[in-house]
Structure formats: structure tokens, C-alpha cells
Amino acid sequence: MGKKILVIYYTQSGQLEDILNNFTSPLIEAGNTVEKVRVHVANDYPFPWNGKAFFSVMPDCVLSVPTELKPFQLKENKYDLIILGYQAWFLSPGIPTNSILQHPAVKAVLKHTPVVTITGARNMWISAMQRIKKTLKTSEANLVGSIALTDKHHNFISFITIFYWMFKGKKGRWLNIFPKPGVADADIANTAQYGATIQDHLLSGSWDGLQDELIQQKAIEVKYNLMFIESKASKIFAIWANIIVKKKKRGPWLVAFKYYLLIALFIAAPIILTVDAIFFKPFLSGRIKKQKQLYSGVN
């Protein structure tokens, strides 16, 4: 007998929807009832973005301030599995994702229900996922699987291409030189194998070992350099957010944050990583291994 599965998500560009459609195809083919709910915010964000609008959401995003959602209905009171599609904005769960998780109807069905999370990110998703883990735990949900698809190009390259996509609305090759932004089409198509793995556990009724299998399939990978940068940047973002949110005129402070971000990424980060690689990383292999296990796991 087929299981009842809820897929709930927000997307602007449609990339996450493509990911979820491929990911859930084996679940649908197996005869499960897959209810897909694409949530919309009441006052939607622009896409393509403009610089002012994009940076203006940073404080609320980092400080987990929800926004109003357009009304939506869930067909069931209880599901056998919930699949949450999410985005990371400013190293935090995106405002729509945070709003979904705080919605009373969603919190009600999360309780005591197995949950699999999946994201399509540029490359930094760890801090957002750690916060989602805490929110799911508060809702008494049972996180059984976590999947993170990323743009696999170099950090600097993906930074440039993602802004081209976000501000121009075009998922193409900028100047015919840079690669396409976002998660590669082949990686999106490949999510079907993760869906098949989920189906095996859904059929057996046991979620034990699921995340280990997903890790072996490279459904989630923690890269040290990005983990290191993100661990430092997320704390600094919180400082900026707490300062800006108290200002009557946020504009100048948001501009300052924008330039801080550019300087931190292109100048400070390479220097800090070099110092770390020489003086610290060689002596912290055990700690690094534990951190990778924590961030790639579901606990």
C-alpha cells in the first residue's frame, strides 16, 4: 500500500522545483501519494532581484523573522514522510522557509513525522541546515535524511555567476565565458537515485542507516574550506543583523554590509584560509572529522 508523502517548499527561480520533481519521481512511480505544496509569500520578493531589495532582507533572514504566507491547505492531518525543500539566504534558512516551519498547520504535521530535507545551494548551506535541525527538533519532528546539492564550481566563480542569475534572471553563461549558475542539470537529474534510496526505507518502514547511504551516494558533502569560512561568517552576519535592525535608516548600513561582504570574500577569506592551512588545520584533523560528521548527519 502506498504511503502519504508531503513535499513542501518555496522557490523563486524554479530550480528547487526541478530538483524536487526529479527527487520524488521514484516515490511517485512506486505508487505513493505525493502531495506537492509550493508555498508563496503574501508580498513576494522580486525575481530577478535588485541590489537594494536583496540586501534589505538580510536582517530579518538572519534573525529568523517570519513573513506572511499566502493561504495554503494540506490535504492530510498526518503523513508517512515530509520532504522539506529549503534555501539558504545569508547563511540562514530563507525567510520563506523559516515562515513555513513556523506555520501552525506545518508544525502540526511535523510532530513525530519522518522528515527529509533537500536544498539547491550555491555552496554554503551548513549554518542554515543546523538551524533547521533545531527548529525541527522543537517541532518534535524526526529528521531522517538531509541532502544538499551545490554549484560545484570554485567559490569565486559561483559567487559571480549566481549574482548574474539573481540580478538578471538568466540561467545562462555570462559573456559566454563563465559556466551556467546553480546546480548542474546532471546533478539535478541524479537526485532520482536519492529518491529511490528513500523509497527503499519507506517500504521497509525503517529509517536506520538512511543518512549513511545518502552520504555514500554523495548526496551531501562537507568541504573543509567552505565549512571554515561559513563558521566564521555566520557569527559576523549575526552581529551585522543585530546592529542594522536597530537603525531607523537601514540603507547606509546595508550598503556597508554589502561592501564588507565583497571584501570578506575576495580579500579576507583567502588570507584567513592560508593562515589556517599553515598554523591550525594540520593539528586539528580529529576535530575537523567530527565537525564534518556533525554537519553531514541528521543529529
CSV table of N, CA and C in Angstrom, one decimal, residues 12 25 93 100 109 111 134 139 155 163 175 192 220 255 264 270:
chain,number,residue,atom,x,y,z
A,12,GLN,N,11.8,30.7,-6.1
A,12,GLN,CA,11.7,31.8,-7.0
A,12,GLN,C,12.0,31.5,-8.4
A,25,SER,N,10.4,11.5,-8.2
A,25,SER,CA,9.9,10.6,-9.3
A,25,SER,C,9.9,9.1,-8.9
A,93,PRO,N,18.4,29.9,7.2
A,93,PRO,CA,17.2,29.5,6.4
A,93,PRO,C,16.5,30.7,5.8
A,100,ILE,N,7.5,28.9,6.7
A,100,ILE,CA,6.9,27.6,6.5
A,100,ILE,C,7.0,26.8,7.8
A,109,VAL,N,1.7,18.9,11.5
A,109,VAL,CA,2.0,17.6,10.7
A,109,VAL,C,3.5,17.2,10.9
A,111,LYS,N,5.0,17.0,13.7
A,111,LYS,CA,5.2,16.3,15.0
A,111,LYS,C,5.2,14.7,14.8
A,134,LYS,N,17.5,22.4,14.5
A,134,LYS,CA,16.9,22.9,15.8
A,134,LYS,C,15.4,23.1,15.8
A,139,SER,N,9.8,21.2,17.0
A,139,SER,CA,8.5,20.7,16.5
A,139,SER,C,8.3,19.2,16.7
A,155,ASN,N,34.5,28.8,-5.5
A,155,ASN,CA,33.7,29.7,-4.7
A,155,ASN,C,33.6,31.1,-5.4
A,163,PHE,N,25.1,35.8,-8.9
A,163,PHE,CA,24.6,37.1,-8.9
A,163,PHE,C,24.1,37.5,-10.3
A,175,LEU,N,28.6,36.3,-20.6
A,175,LEU,CA,29.7,36.7,-21.5
A,175,LEU,C,30.1,35.5,-22.3
A,192,ALA,N,17.2,11.5,-8.6
A,192,ALA,CA,16.3,10.4,-8.6
A,192,ALA,C,16.8,9.2,-7.9
A,220,ILE,N,25.3,14.5,0.0
A,220,ILE,CA,25.7,15.6,0.9
A,220,ILE,C,27.2,15.5,1.1
A,255,VAL,N,24.3,49.1,2.8
A,255,VAL,CA,25.4,49.3,1.8
A,255,VAL,C,26.8,48.9,2.4
A,264,ALA,N,35.3,40.7,2.4
A,264,ALA,CA,35.5,39.5,3.2
A,264,ALA,C,35.7,38.3,2.3
A,270,PRO,N,40.7,34.5,1.6
A,270,PRO,CA,41.9,33.8,1.2
A,270,PRO,C,43.0,33.9,2.2
